[in-house]
Coordinates of N, CA and C in Angstrom, one line a residue:
M1103 N 111.8 -30.6 -90.0 CA 111.2 -31.5 -90.9 C 109.9 -32.1 -90.3
A1104 N 108.8 -32.0 -91.0 CA 107.5 -32.5 -90.5 C 107.2 -33.8 -91.0
F1105 N 107.1 -34.8 -90.2 CA 106.6 -36.1 -90.6 C 105.1 -36.1 -90.6
H1106 N 104.5 -36.9 -91.4 CA 103.0 -37.1 -91.4 C 102.7 -38.6 -91.3
I1107 N 101.8 -38.9 -90.5 CA 101.3 -40.3 -90.3 C 99.9 -40.5 -90.8
G1108 N 99.7 -41.6 -91.5 CA 98.3 -41.9 -92.0 C 98.0 -43.3 -91.6
E1109 N 96.7 -43.6 -91.4 CA 96.2 -44.9 -91.1 C 95.2 -45.3 -92.1
G1110 N 95.1 -46.6 -92.4 CA 94.1 -47.0 -93.4 C 93.5 -48.3 -92.9
Y1111 N 92.3 -48.5 -93.4 CA 91.5 -49.7 -93.0 C 90.6 -50.1 -94.2
D1112 N 90.4 -51.4 -94.4 CA 89.5 -51.9 -95.3 C 89.0 -53.3 -95.0
I1113 N 87.8 -53.6 -95.4 CA 87.2 -55.0 -95.2 C 86.4 -55.3 -96.4
H1114 N 86.5 -56.5 -96.9 CA 85.6 -57.0 -98.0 C 85.1 -58.4 -97.7
R1115 N 84.0 -58.7 -98.2 CA 83.3 -60.0 -98.0 C 84.0 -61.1 -98.9
L1116 N 84.2 -62.3 -98.4 CA 84.7 -63.4 -99.1 C 83.5 -64.1 -99.8
V1117 N 83.7 -64.3 -101.1 CA 82.6 -65.0 -101.9 C 83.3 -66.0 -102.9
P1118 N 82.5 -67.0 -103.3 CA 83.0 -67.9 -104.3 C 83.1 -67.2 -105.7
G1119 N 83.9 -67.7 -106.6 CA 83.9 -67.2 -107.9 C 84.8 -66.0 -108.1
R1120 N 85.5 -65.6 -107.1 CA 86.5 -64.4 -107.3 C 87.9 -64.9 -106.9
K1121 N 88.9 -64.3 -107.5 CA 90.3 -64.5 -107.1 C 90.6 -63.7 -105.8
L1122 N 91.5 -64.3 -105.0 CA 91.9 -63.6 -103.8 C 93.3 -63.0 -104.0
Y1123 N 93.3 -61.7 -103.9 CA 94.5 -60.9 -104.0 C 94.7 -60.2 -102.7
L1124 N 95.9 -60.4 -102.1 CA 96.4 -59.7 -100.9 C 97.7 -59.1 -101.1
G1125 N 97.9 -57.8 -101.0 CA 99.2 -57.2 -101.2 C 99.7 -57.3 -102.7
G1126 N 98.7 -57.5 -103.6 CA 99.1 -57.7 -105.0 C 99.5 -59.1 -105.4
I1127 N 99.4 -60.0 -104.4 CA 99.8 -61.4 -104.7 C 98.5 -62.2 -104.8
L1128 N 98.4 -63.1 -105.8 CA 97.3 -64.0 -106.0 C 97.5 -65.1 -105.0
I1129 N 96.6 -65.3 -104.1 CA 96.6 -66.3 -103.1 C 95.7 -67.5 -103.5
P1130 N 96.1 -68.7 -103.6 CA 95.2 -69.8 -104.0 C 94.2 -70.0 -102.8
Y1131 N 93.0 -69.9 -103.2 CA 91.9 -70.1 -102.1 C 90.6 -70.3 -102.9
E1132 N 89.7 -70.9 -102.2 CA 88.4 -71.3 -102.8 C 87.5 -70.1 -103.0
K1133 N 87.8 -69.0 -102.3 CA 87.0 -67.7 -102.4 C 87.9 -66.5 -102.6
G1134 N 87.2 -65.5 -103.1 CA 88.0 -64.2 -103.2 C 87.2 -63.1 -102.6
L1135 N 87.7 -61.9 -102.7 CA 87.1 -60.7 -102.1 C 86.2 -60.0 -103.0
L1136 N 85.0 -59.6 -102.6 CA 84.0 -59.0 -103.4 C 84.2 -57.5 -103.3
G1137 N 84.3 -56.8 -104.5 CA 84.4 -55.4 -104.5 C 84.3 -54.8 -105.9
H1138 N 84.3 -53.5 -106.0 CA 84.2 -52.9 -107.3 C 85.5 -53.1 -108.1
S1139 N 86.7 -53.1 -107.4 CA 88.0 -53.4 -108.1 C 88.3 -54.8 -107.8
D1140 N 89.6 -55.2 -107.7 CA 89.9 -56.5 -107.4 C 89.8 -56.8 -105.9
A1141 N 89.4 -55.8 -105.1 CA 89.1 -55.8 -103.7 C 90.2 -56.3 -102.8
D1142 N 91.5 -55.9 -103.2 CA 92.6 -56.2 -102.4 C 92.6 -55.4 -101.1
V1143 N 92.1 -55.9 -100.0 CA 92.0 -55.1 -98.8 C 93.3 -54.5 -98.3
L1144 N 94.4 -55.3 -98.4 CA 95.6 -54.8 -97.9 C 96.1 -53.5 -98.7
L1145 N 96.0 -53.6 -100.0 CA 96.4 -52.5 -100.9 C 95.5 -51.3 -100.7
H1146 N 94.2 -51.6 -100.4 CA 93.3 -50.5 -100.2 C 93.6 -49.8 -98.9
A1147 N 93.9 -50.5 -97.8 CA 94.3 -49.9 -96.5 C 95.6 -49.1 -96.7
I1148 N 96.6 -49.6 -97.4 CA 97.8 -48.9 -97.6 C 97.6 -47.6 -98.4
T1149 N 96.8 -47.7 -99.4 CA 96.4 -46.5 -100.3 C 95.7 -45.5 -99.4
D1150 N 94.8 -45.9 -98.6 CA 94.1 -45.0 -97.7 C 95.1 -44.3 -96.7
A1151 N 96.0 -45.1 -96.2 CA 97.0 -44.6 -95.2 C 97.9 -43.5 -95.9
I1152 N 98.3 -43.8 -97.1 CA 99.2 -42.8 -97.8 C 98.4 -41.5 -98.1
L1153 N 97.2 -41.7 -98.6 CA 96.3 -40.5 -98.9 C 96.1 -39.7 -97.6
G1154 N 95.8 -40.4 -96.5 CA 95.6 -39.7 -95.3 C 96.8 -39.0 -94.8
A1155 N 97.9 -39.6 -94.8 CA 99.2 -39.0 -94.4 C 99.5 -37.7 -95.2
A1156 N 99.1 -37.7 -96.5 CA 99.4 -36.6 -97.3 C 98.2 -35.6 -97.3
G1157 N 97.2 -35.9 -96.6 CA 96.1 -35.0 -96.5 C 95.3 -34.9 -97.8
R1158 N 95.1 -36.0 -98.5 CA 94.5 -36.1 -99.8 C 93.3 -36.9 -99.8
G1159 N 92.5 -37.0 -98.7 CA 91.2 -37.7 -98.7 C 91.4 -39.2 -98.6
D1160 N 90.6 -40.0 -99.3 CA 90.6 -41.4 -99.2 C 90.4 -42.1 -100.5
I1161 N 90.6 -43.4 -100.5 CA 90.5 -44.2 -101.8 C 89.2 -44.1 -102.5
G1162 N 88.1 -44.0 -101.7 CA 86.8 -43.8 -102.3 C 86.6 -42.5 -103.0
E1163 N 87.2 -41.5 -102.6 CA 87.2 -40.2 -103.3 C 88.0 -40.2 -104.5
R1164 N 89.2 -40.8 -104.4 CA 90.2 -40.8 -105.5 C 89.8 -41.8 -106.6
F1165 N 89.2 -42.9 -106.2 CA 88.8 -43.9 -107.2 C 87.4 -44.4 -106.9
P1166 N 86.4 -43.5 -107.1 CA 85.0 -43.8 -106.7 C 84.4 -45.0 -107.3
P1167 N 83.7 -45.9 -106.6 CA 83.1 -47.1 -107.2 C 82.0 -46.7 -108.2
S1168 N 81.5 -45.5 -108.2 CA 80.5 -45.0 -109.2 C 81.2 -44.8 -110.6
D1169 N 82.5 -44.8 -110.6 CA 83.2 -44.5 -111.9 C 83.6 -45.8 -112.5
E1170 N 83.1 -46.2 -113.6 CA 83.3 -47.4 -114.3 C 84.7 -47.7 -114.7
R1171 N 85.5 -46.6 -114.8 CA 87.0 -46.8 -115.1 C 87.7 -47.7 -114.1
W1172 N 87.1 -47.7 -112.9 CA 87.8 -48.5 -111.8 C 87.2 -49.8 -111.6
K1173 N 86.2 -50.2 -112.4 CA 85.6 -51.5 -112.3 C 86.6 -52.6 -112.5
D1174 N 86.7 -53.5 -111.6 CA 87.7 -54.6 -111.7 C 89.2 -54.2 -111.8
A1175 N 89.4 -52.9 -111.3 CA 90.8 -52.4 -111.4 C 91.8 -53.2 -110.6
D1176 N 93.0 -53.2 -111.0 CA 94.1 -53.8 -110.3 C 94.5 -52.8 -109.2
S1177 N 94.4 -53.2 -108.0 CA 94.7 -52.4 -106.8 C 96.1 -52.0 -106.8
L1178 N 97.0 -52.8 -107.4 CA 98.4 -52.4 -107.5 C 98.6 -51.1 -108.3
R1179 N 97.8 -51.1 -109.4 CA 97.8 -49.9 -110.2 C 97.3 -48.6 -109.5
L1180 N 96.2 -48.8 -108.7 CA 95.7 -47.7 -107.9 C 96.7 -47.2 -106.9
L1181 N 97.4 -48.1 -106.3 CA 98.4 -47.8 -105.3 C 99.6 -47.0 -106.0
Q1182 N 100.0 -47.5 -107.2 CA 101.1 -46.9 -108.0 C 100.7 -45.4 -108.3
I1183 N 99.4 -45.2 -108.7 CA 99.0 -43.8 -109.0 C 99.1 -42.9 -107.8
V1184 N 98.6 -43.4 -106.7 CA 98.7 -42.6 -105.4 C 100.1 -42.3 -105.0
V1185 N 101.0 -43.4 -105.0 CA 102.4 -43.2 -104.7 C 103.0 -42.1 -105.6
G1186 N 102.7 -42.2 -106.9 CA 103.3 -41.2 -107.8 C 102.8 -39.8 -107.5
E1187 N 101.5 -39.6 -107.2 CA 100.9 -38.3 -106.9 C 101.5 -37.7 -105.6
V1188 N 101.6 -38.6 -104.6 CA 102.2 -38.1 -103.3 C 103.6 -37.7 -103.5
R1189 N 104.4 -38.5 -104.2 CA 105.8 -38.1 -104.5 C 105.9 -36.8 -105.2
D1190 N 105.0 -36.6 -106.2 CA 105.0 -35.4 -107.0 C 104.6 -34.2 -106.1
A1191 N 103.9 -34.5 -105.0 CA 103.5 -33.4 -104.1 C 104.6 -33.1 -103.0
G1192 N 105.7 -33.9 -103.1 CA 106.8 -33.6 -102.3 C 107.0 -34.5 -101.1
W1193 N 106.4 -35.7 -101.1 CA 106.5 -36.6 -100.0 C 107.2 -37.9 -100.4
E1194 N 107.9 -38.5 -99.4 CA 108.5 -39.8 -99.5 C 108.0 -40.7 -98.4
I1195 N 107.8 -42.0 -98.8 CA 107.4 -43.0 -97.8 C 108.6 -43.4 -97.0
V1196 N 108.5 -43.3 -95.6 CA 109.5 -43.8 -94.7 C 109.3 -45.2 -94.4
N1197 N 108.1 -45.6 -93.9 CA 107.9 -47.0 -93.6 C 106.4 -47.3 -93.6
V1198 N 106.0 -48.6 -93.7 CA 104.7 -49.0 -93.7 C 104.5 -50.2 -92.8
D1199 N 103.5 -50.2 -91.9 CA 103.2 -51.3 -91.0 C 101.8 -51.8 -91.3
T1200 N 101.6 -53.1 -91.6 CA 100.3 -53.6 -92.0 C 99.9 -54.8 -91.2
T1201 N 98.6 -55.0 -91.1 CA 98.1 -56.2 -90.5 C 96.9 -56.7 -91.4
I1202 N 96.9 -58.0 -91.7 CA 95.8 -58.7 -92.4 C 95.1 -59.5 -91.4
Y1203 N 93.8 -59.4 -91.3 CA 93.0 -60.2 -90.4 C 92.2 -61.2 -91.2
A1204 N 92.5 -62.5 -91.1 CA 91.8 -63.5 -91.8 C 91.8 -64.8 -91.0
E1205 N 90.7 -65.5 -91.0 CA 90.7 -66.8 -90.4 C 91.3 -67.8 -91.3
E1206 N 90.9 -67.7 -92.6 CA 91.5 -68.6 -93.7 C 91.6 -67.7 -94.9
P1207 N 92.5 -67.9 -95.8 CA 93.6 -68.9 -95.7 C 94.6 -68.5 -94.7
K1208 N 95.5 -69.4 -94.3 CA 96.6 -69.1 -93.4 C 97.6 -68.4 -94.3
L1209 N 98.2 -67.3 -93.8 CA 99.0 -66.4 -94.7 C 100.5 -66.4 -94.3
G1210 N 100.9 -67.2 -93.3 CA 102.3 -67.3 -92.9 C 103.3 -67.4 -94.1
E1211 N 103.0 -68.3 -95.0 CA 103.9 -68.6 -96.1 C 103.9 -67.5 -97.2
W1212 N 102.9 -66.6 -97.1 CA 102.7 -65.5 -98.1 C 103.3 -64.2 -97.7
K1213 N 103.5 -64.0 -96.4 CA 103.9 -62.7 -95.9 C 105.2 -62.2 -96.6
K1214 N 106.2 -63.0 -96.8 CA 107.4 -62.6 -97.4 C 107.2 -62.1 -98.8
K1215 N 106.4 -62.8 -99.6 CA 106.1 -62.4 -101.0 C 105.4 -61.1 -101.0
I1216 N 104.4 -60.9 -100.1 CA 103.7 -59.7 -100.0 C 104.6 -58.5 -99.6
R1217 N 105.4 -58.8 -98.7 CA 106.4 -57.7 -98.2 C 107.3 -57.3 -99.4
T1218 N 107.8 -58.2 -100.1 CA 108.7 -57.9 -101.3 C 108.0 -57.1 -102.3
Q1219 N 106.7 -57.5 -102.6 CA 105.9 -56.8 -103.6 C 105.6 -55.4 -103.1
L1220 N 105.3 -55.2 -101.9 CA 105.0 -53.9 -101.4 C 106.2 -53.0 -101.4
A1221 N 107.3 -53.5 -101.0 CA 108.6 -52.7 -101.0 C 108.8 -52.2 -102.4
R1222 N 108.7 -53.1 -103.4 CA 108.9 -52.7 -104.8 C 108.0 -51.6 -105.3
I1223 N 106.7 -51.8 -105.0 CA 105.7 -50.8 -105.4 C 105.9 -49.4 -104.7
L1224 N 106.2 -49.5 -103.4 CA 106.3 -48.3 -102.6 C 107.7 -47.6 -102.8
G1225 N 108.6 -48.3 -103.3 CA 110.0 -47.7 -103.5 C 110.7 -47.6 -102.3
V1226 N 110.6 -48.6 -101.4 CA 111.3 -48.5 -100.1 C 112.0 -49.9 -99.9
A1227 N 112.9 -50.0 -99.0 CA 113.6 -51.2 -98.7 C 112.6 -52.2 -98.0
E1228 N 112.8 -53.5 -98.2 CA 111.9 -54.5 -97.5 C 111.9 -54.3 -96.0
Q1229 N 113.0 -53.9 -95.4 CA 113.0 -53.7 -94.0 C 112.1 -52.5 -93.5
D1230 N 111.6 -51.7 -94.5 CA 110.8 -50.6 -94.2 C 109.3 -51.0 -94.4
V1231 N 109.0 -52.2 -94.6 CA 107.7 -52.7 -94.8 C 107.5 -53.9 -93.8
N1232 N 106.4 -53.9 -93.1 CA 106.0 -54.9 -92.2 C 104.7 -55.5 -92.5
V1233 N 104.5 -56.8 -92.6 CA 103.3 -57.5 -92.9 C 103.0 -58.5 -91.8
K1234 N 101.9 -58.3 -91.1 CA 101.5 -59.2 -90.0 C 100.2 -59.9 -90.4
A1235 N 100.0 -61.1 -90.0 CA 98.7 -61.8 -90.2 C 98.2 -62.3 -88.9
K1236 N 96.9 -62.0 -88.7 CA 96.2 -62.3 -87.4 C 94.9 -63.0 -87.8
T1237 N 94.4 -63.7 -86.8 CA 93.0 -64.2 -86.9 C 92.1 -63.4 -85.9
K1238 N 90.8 -63.7 -85.9 CA 89.9 -63.0 -85.0 C 89.4 -64.0 -84.0
E1239 N 90.1 -65.2 -83.9 CA 89.8 -66.2 -82.9 C 88.3 -66.6 -83.0
G1240 N 87.8 -66.7 -84.3 CA 86.4 -67.2 -84.5 C 85.4 -66.1 -84.2
M1241 N 85.7 -64.9 -83.9 CA 84.7 -63.9 -83.6 C 84.5 -62.9 -84.8
G1242 N 83.2 -62.5 -84.9 CA 82.8 -61.6 -85.9 C 82.8 -62.2 -87.3
E1243 N 82.6 -61.3 -88.3 CA 82.5 -61.8 -89.7 C 83.8 -62.3 -90.2
V1244 N 84.9 -61.7 -89.7 CA 86.2 -62.2 -90.1 C 86.5 -63.6 -89.5
G1245 N 86.2 -63.7 -88.2 CA 86.4 -64.9 -87.5 C 85.6 -66.0 -88.0
E1246 N 84.4 -65.7 -88.5 CA 83.5 -66.7 -89.1 C 83.8 -67.0 -90.5
G1247 N 84.9 -66.5 -91.1 CA 85.3 -66.8 -92.4 C 84.5 -66.1 -93.5
Q1248 N 83.8 -65.1 -93.2 CA 82.9 -64.4 -94.1 C 83.6 -63.2 -94.8
A1249 N 84.7 -62.7 -94.2 CA 85.4 -61.5 -94.7 C 86.9 -61.5 -94.3
I1250 N 87.6 -60.6 -95.0 CA 89.0 -60.4 -94.6 C 89.1 -58.9 -94.5
E1251 N 89.9 -58.4 -93.5 CA 90.1 -57.0 -93.3 C 91.6 -56.7 -93.1
A1252 N 92.0 -55.5 -93.3 CA 93.4 -55.1 -93.2 C 93.5 -53.7 -92.6
T1253 N 94.6 -53.4 -91.9 CA 94.9 -52.1 -91.5 C 96.3 -51.8 -91.9
A1254 N 96.6 -50.5 -92.0 CA 97.9 -50.0 -92.4 C 98.2 -48.7 -91.7
A1255 N 99.5 -48.5 -91.4 CA 100.0 -47.2 -90.9 C 101.2 -46.9 -91.8
V1256 N 101.3 -45.6 -92.2 CA 102.3 -45.1 -93.1 C 102.9 -43.9 -92.5
L1257 N 104.2 -43.7 -92.6 CA 104.9 -42.5 -92.2 C 105.5 -41.9 -93.5
L1258 N 105.2 -40.6 -93.7 CA 105.7 -39.8 -94.8 C 106.6 -38.7 -94.3
E1259 N 107.6 -38.4 -95.1 CA 108.5 -37.3 -94.8 C 108.6 -36.4 -96.0
P1260 N 108.9 -35.1 -95.9 CA 109.1 -34.3 -97.0 C 110.3 -34.8 -97.8
S1261 N 110.2 -34.8 -99.1 CA 111.3 -35.3 -99.9 C 112.4 -34.2 -99.9
L1262 N 113.7 -34.6 -100.2 CA 114.8 -33.7 -100.2 C 114.5 -32.6 -101.3
Q1263 N 113.9 -32.9 -102.4 CA 113.7 -31.9 -103.4 C 112.7 -30.9 -102.9
A1264 N 111.7 -31.3 -102.1 CA 110.7 -30.4 -101.6 C 111.4 -29.4 -100.6
E1265 N 112.4 -29.9 -99.8 CA 113.0 -29.1 -98.8 C 113.9 -28.0 -99.5
I1266 N 114.4 -28.3 -100.6 CA 115.3 -27.4 -101.4 C 114.6 -26.2 -101.9
F1267 N 113.4 -26.5 -102.3 CA 112.6 -25.4 -102.9 C 111.8 -24.6 -101.9

């Protein structure tokens, strides 16, 4: 049985006048992330990690910002599409490990909700999803409160149906 690992990364600038979504959860905050879609950096990092593990490129190739169909798209929907495509290709998600880097807002109280949401969308148990929140100790654009970034690692295994055929 061959396991495949993928890693994902995303960063978006914080701006006034946008809603802040992280892991598909609306986080009350005075700023939101700027992007072509809803700019959910955590979901984008996870989507990239899944695509990478399956050898299917990246989120920019699959949902290009030049395509108006994805303007203001719900990143949960984009992740659902990718999860479905990867499952159809014979892969199952084993586990996901993520980190959100943000100076503000503080995310401690939101991690459980994000984890529950991710487990539901990915079709795995909550124990197979990890969500960490870190600061950058005041350094760089994240540390200065100008942006939020996220990383994700995903492990895929061939599905039982794929092994049968």
